Amino acid sequence: EPEVTQTPSHQVTQMGQEVILRCVPISNHLYFYWYRQILGQKVEFLVSFYNNEISEKSEIFDDQFSVERPDGSNFTLKIRSTKLEDSAMYFCASSVDSLNTGELFFGEGSRLTVL
Amino acid sequence: AQRVTQPEKLLSVFKGAPVELKCNYSYSGSPELFWYVQYSRQRLQLLLRHISRESIKGFTADLNKGETSFHLKKPFAQEEDSAMYYCALSGLGGSGAGSYQLTFGKGTKLSVIP
């Protein structure tokens, strides 16, 4: 069964460093997402991406964040200058269609630890 | 603004006992409600959605618009039901178009005692 895959599974970085989290969505899916979950808190929406552009983003997704689909298969989340509060589990997800008609498929997550 | 509330952080029940995981929501429009589940060391996955009105693994959930609730129920809990359960909401866009973001509750950890 096709799955969303994410790398790395765990990354430790120093505050102020740039981080890139990578995701390979399911191949026939058209919509891609990033969510995050700070330890002990709820899963929060960051951004959705369709047709090579951002379709929706949350208040969390500020100028420090960017997303890209550089080669038609990978979907990346970049954090330009990490802060301590960026420490979280980051989930990539994909769907065939909108959430009202489609299902969201999640990756296993990338744990980011900012020191 | 969309909000999902799951009042219980942890729910422990004995095997064979009924289970009800509570979920209340706040949304001014017409929402789509979902339950996602995360078993130990596995990824988040869809359990069921209100629009399909189906029973998955013995679980059902009814959308009650009057009470703004979408509680998850199962008449007889099994040990393999132990997991983290998240209620989630997706609102329709302004033109009635599909939405692309889910608002999650904080989750309820269900522990089924043998």
Short mmCIF file of C-alpha atoms in Angstrom, two decimals:
data_model
loop_
_atom_site.label_atom_id
_atom_site.label_comp_id
_atom_site.label_asym_id
_atom_site.label_seq_id
_atom_site.Cartn_x
_atom_site.Cartn_y
_atom_site.Cartn_z
CA GLU A 1 0.00 0.00 0.00
CA PRO A 2 1.40 3.43 -0.92
CA GLU A 3 2.59 5.56 1.97
CA VAL A 4 3.81 9.06 2.63
CA THR A 5 7.47 8.92 3.58
CA GLN A 6 9.40 11.53 5.54
CA THR A 7 13.08 12.13 6.18
CA PRO A 8 14.82 12.55 8.51
CA SER A 9 12.94 10.81 11.29
CA HIS A 10 14.80 12.92 13.85
CA GLN A 11 16.93 16.02 13.45
CA VAL A 12 18.77 17.96 16.12
CA THR A 13 19.90 21.46 15.24
CA GLN A 14 21.26 24.58 16.86
CA MET A 15 19.07 27.65 17.20
CA GLY A 16 19.45 29.92 14.18
CA GLN A 17 20.31 27.12 11.76
CA GLU A 18 18.33 26.32 8.64
CA VAL A 19 16.47 23.02 8.51
CA ILE A 20 14.90 21.22 5.57
CA LEU A 21 12.41 18.44 6.18
CA ARG A 22 11.63 16.19 3.26
CA CYS A 23 8.53 14.30 2.27
CA VAL A 24 7.54 12.05 -0.60
CA PRO A 25 3.75 12.15 -0.95
CA ILE A 26 1.71 9.34 -2.45
CA SER A 27 2.30 9.49 -6.17
CA ASN A 28 -1.20 10.17 -7.52
CA HIS A 29 -2.07 12.70 -4.82
CA LEU A 30 -2.47 16.34 -5.77
CA TYR A 31 -2.61 18.14 -2.41
CA PHE A 32 0.22 18.27 0.06
CA TYR A 33 0.34 19.49 3.63
CA TRP A 34 2.53 20.12 6.60
CA TYR A 35 1.27 19.87 10.15
CA ARG A 36 3.18 20.05 13.38
CA GLN A 37 2.67 18.84 16.94
CA ILE A 38 4.55 20.40 19.81
CA LEU A 39 5.01 17.88 22.62
CA GLY A 40 1.82 17.58 24.64
CA GLN A 41 -0.17 19.84 22.37
CA LYS A 42 -2.53 19.40 19.46
CA VAL A 43 -1.68 18.69 15.85
CA GLU A 44 -1.67 22.07 14.10
CA PHE A 45 -2.07 22.91 10.44
CA LEU A 46 0.81 24.79 8.85
CA VAL A 47 0.26 24.89 5.11
CA SER A 48 -1.41 23.24 2.14
CA PHE A 49 0.04 23.15 -1.35
CA TYR A 50 -1.58 22.48 -4.70
CA ASN A 51 -0.53 23.00 -8.29
CA ASN A 52 2.88 24.29 -7.21
CA GLU A 53 1.59 26.99 -4.95
CA ILE A 54 0.38 27.49 -1.41
CA SER A 55 -3.40 27.16 -1.20
CA GLU A 56 -3.82 27.85 2.52
CA LYS A 57 -1.54 28.65 5.40
CA SER A 58 -1.94 29.25 9.10
CA GLU A 59 -0.66 32.07 11.30
CA ILE A 60 2.16 29.80 12.40
CA PHE A 61 3.51 29.66 8.84
CA ASP A 62 5.37 32.97 8.88
CA ASP A 63 8.27 34.23 6.77
CA GLN A 64 10.65 31.79 8.44
CA PHE A 65 8.84 28.89 6.78
CA SER A 66 8.72 27.96 3.12
CA VAL A 67 7.61 24.96 1.10
CA GLU A 68 8.73 23.68 -2.24
CA ARG A 69 8.17 20.83 -4.62
CA PRO A 70 11.51 20.94 -6.39
CA ASP A 71 11.39 17.84 -8.56
CA GLY A 72 7.82 16.60 -8.88
CA SER A 73 8.16 13.98 -6.17
CA ASN A 74 9.68 15.57 -3.06
CA PHE A 75 7.80 18.12 -0.98
CA THR A 76 9.99 20.06 1.41
CA LEU A 77 9.49 22.29 4.42
CA LYS A 78 12.28 24.75 5.11
CA ILE A 79 12.72 26.66 8.34
CA ARG A 80 15.23 29.44 7.67
CA SER A 81 16.41 30.29 11.17
CA THR A 82 15.18 27.85 13.76
CA LYS A 83 13.96 28.94 17.17
CA LEU A 84 13.63 26.88 20.33
CA GLU A 85 9.86 26.94 19.93
CA ASP A 86 10.14 25.24 16.54
CA SER A 87 10.93 21.99 18.35
CA ALA A 88 8.08 19.69 17.40
CA MET A 89 7.03 16.67 15.40
CA TYR A 90 6.39 17.73 11.81
CA PHE A 91 3.94 15.66 9.80
CA CYS A 92 3.67 15.67 6.05
CA ALA A 93 0.38 14.58 4.52
CA SER A 94 -1.19 14.25 1.10
CA SER A 95 -4.63 13.78 -0.38
CA VAL A 96 -6.19 13.12 -3.74
CA ASP A 97 -8.86 15.76 -3.30
CA SER A 98 -10.18 18.27 -0.80
CA LEU A 99 -10.75 17.04 2.73
CA ASN A 100 -14.48 17.20 2.31
CA THR A 101 -14.36 14.38 -0.17
CA GLY A 102 -10.90 12.91 0.27
CA GLU A 103 -8.82 11.34 2.99
CA LEU A 104 -5.64 12.77 4.44
CA PHE A 105 -2.70 10.35 4.48
CA PHE A 106 0.03 11.16 6.98
CA GLY A 107 3.69 10.34 7.10
CA GLU A 108 5.30 9.04 10.27
CA GLY A 109 6.68 12.45 11.14
CA SER A 110 10.05 14.15 11.52
CA ARG A 111 11.01 15.09 15.05
CA LEU A 112 12.88 18.39 15.15
CA THR A 113 14.82 19.31 18.26
CA VAL A 114 16.24 22.84 18.42
CA LEU A 115 18.94 23.39 21.04
CA ALA B 1 -12.81 30.43 14.10
CA GLN B 2 -12.77 26.66 14.16
CA ARG B 3 -12.20 24.82 17.42
CA VAL B 4 -12.34 21.18 18.47
CA THR B 5 -12.50 20.16 22.11
CA GLN B 6 -11.79 16.72 23.48
CA PRO B 7 -12.33 17.03 27.20
CA GLU B 8 -10.66 13.78 28.24
CA LYS B 9 -6.89 13.39 27.98
CA LEU B 10 -7.04 9.77 29.06
CA LEU B 11 -9.85 7.24 29.12
CA SER B 12 -9.40 3.79 30.64
CA VAL B 13 -12.00 1.08 30.18
CA PHE B 14 -12.09 -2.65 30.72
CA LYS B 15 -12.18 -5.02 27.76
CA GLY B 16 -15.77 -5.61 26.73
CA ALA B 17 -17.03 -2.37 28.26
CA PRO B 18 -18.62 0.35 26.14
CA VAL B 19 -16.47 3.26 25.02
CA GLU B 20 -17.41 6.85 24.33
CA LEU B 21 -14.79 9.39 23.36
CA LYS B 22 -16.19 12.88 23.50
CA CYS B 23 -15.70 15.58 20.91
CA ASN B 24 -17.32 19.01 20.71
CA TYR B 25 -16.71 21.54 18.01
CA SER B 26 -17.19 25.19 17.28
CA TYR B 27 -17.70 26.33 13.72
CA SER B 28 -20.10 28.85 12.25
CA GLY B 29 -20.62 27.08 8.93
CA SER B 30 -21.26 23.52 7.89
CA PRO B 31 -18.40 21.34 9.12
CA GLU B 32 -17.05 18.01 8.10
CA LEU B 33 -16.04 15.94 11.13
CA PHE B 34 -13.48 13.16 11.30
CA TRP B 35 -11.91 10.80 13.79
CA TYR B 36 -8.23 9.99 13.30
CA VAL B 37 -6.40 7.31 15.27
CA GLN B 38 -2.75 6.77 16.06
CA TYR B 39 -1.79 3.31 17.29
CA SER B 40 1.48 2.88 19.14
CA ARG B 41 4.44 3.59 16.85
CA GLN B 42 2.21 4.02 13.83
CA ARG B 43 1.17 7.03 11.79
CA LEU B 44 -2.02 9.03 12.12
CA GLN B 45 -4.74 7.45 10.04
CA LEU B 46 -8.35 8.16 9.29
CA LEU B 47 -10.79 6.08 11.34
CA LEU B 48 -14.06 7.46 10.11
CA ARG B 49 -15.81 10.59 8.87
CA HIS B 50 -19.36 11.67 9.52
CA ILE B 51 -20.26 12.07 5.87
CA SER B 52 -19.79 8.39 5.10
CA ARG B 53 -21.92 7.24 8.07
CA GLU B 54 -20.04 3.97 8.25
CA SER B 55 -18.85 1.80 11.11
CA ILE B 56 -15.15 1.08 11.17
CA LYS B 57 -13.69 -1.53 13.54
CA GLY B 58 -17.00 -1.38 15.42
CA PHE B 59 -16.74 2.38 16.00
CA THR B 60 -19.51 4.81 15.07
CA ALA B 61 -19.89 8.54 15.44
CA ASP B 62 -22.98 10.66 14.95
CA LEU B 63 -22.85 14.33 14.19
CA ASN B 64 -25.21 16.21 16.51
CA LYS B 65 -25.48 19.74 15.19
CA GLY B 66 -27.72 20.85 18.05
CA GLU B 67 -25.11 19.89 20.63
CA THR B 68 -22.18 20.52 18.26
CA SER B 69 -20.82 17.11 19.12
CA PHE B 70 -19.30 14.18 17.29
CA HIS B 71 -18.70 11.56 19.96
CA LEU B 72 -17.01 8.28 19.04
CA LYS B 73 -18.63 5.13 20.37
CA LYS B 74 -18.04 1.42 20.47
CA PRO B 75 -20.26 -1.01 22.37
CA PHE B 76 -17.51 -3.47 23.38
CA ALA B 77 -13.91 -2.32 23.70
CA GLN B 78 -11.07 -4.56 22.57
CA GLU B 79 -7.44 -4.45 23.68
CA GLU B 80 -6.36 -3.55 20.16
CA ASP B 81 -8.44 -0.36 20.40
CA SER B 82 -5.85 1.14 22.75
CA ALA B 83 -4.52 4.17 20.90
CA MET B 84 -4.59 7.94 20.67
CA TYR B 85 -7.81 9.26 19.12
CA TYR B 86 -8.10 12.69 17.55
CA CYS B 87 -11.29 14.42 16.54
CA ALA B 88 -10.86 16.82 13.63
CA LEU B 89 -12.90 19.35 11.72
CA SER B 90 -12.73 20.67 8.20
CA GLY B 91 -14.80 23.68 7.25
CA LEU B 92 -16.12 24.45 3.84
CA GLY B 93 -14.62 27.40 2.00
CA GLY B 94 -16.56 30.58 1.53
CA SER B 95 -17.96 29.54 -1.81
CA GLY B 96 -18.83 26.08 -0.56
CA ALA B 97 -15.65 24.74 -2.06
CA GLY B 98 -13.66 22.03 -0.34
CA SER B 99 -11.34 22.89 2.51
CA TYR B 100 -7.75 21.82 2.78
CA GLN B 101 -7.01 22.14 6.44
CA LEU B 102 -8.00 20.13 9.46
CA THR B 103 -8.40 21.53 12.94
CA PHE B 104 -7.57 18.85 15.49
CA GLY B 105 -8.53 18.38 19.08
CA LYS B 106 -5.84 17.62 21.64
CA GLY B 107 -6.59 13.92 21.50
CA THR B 108 -7.76 11.30 23.95
CA LYS B 109 -5.61 8.35 24.88
CA LEU B 110 -7.77 5.25 25.13
CA SER B 111 -6.42 2.46 27.28
CA VAL B 112 -8.31 -0.84 27.25
CA ILE B 113 -7.55 -2.92 30.31
CA PRO B 114 -7.52 -6.70 29.74
#
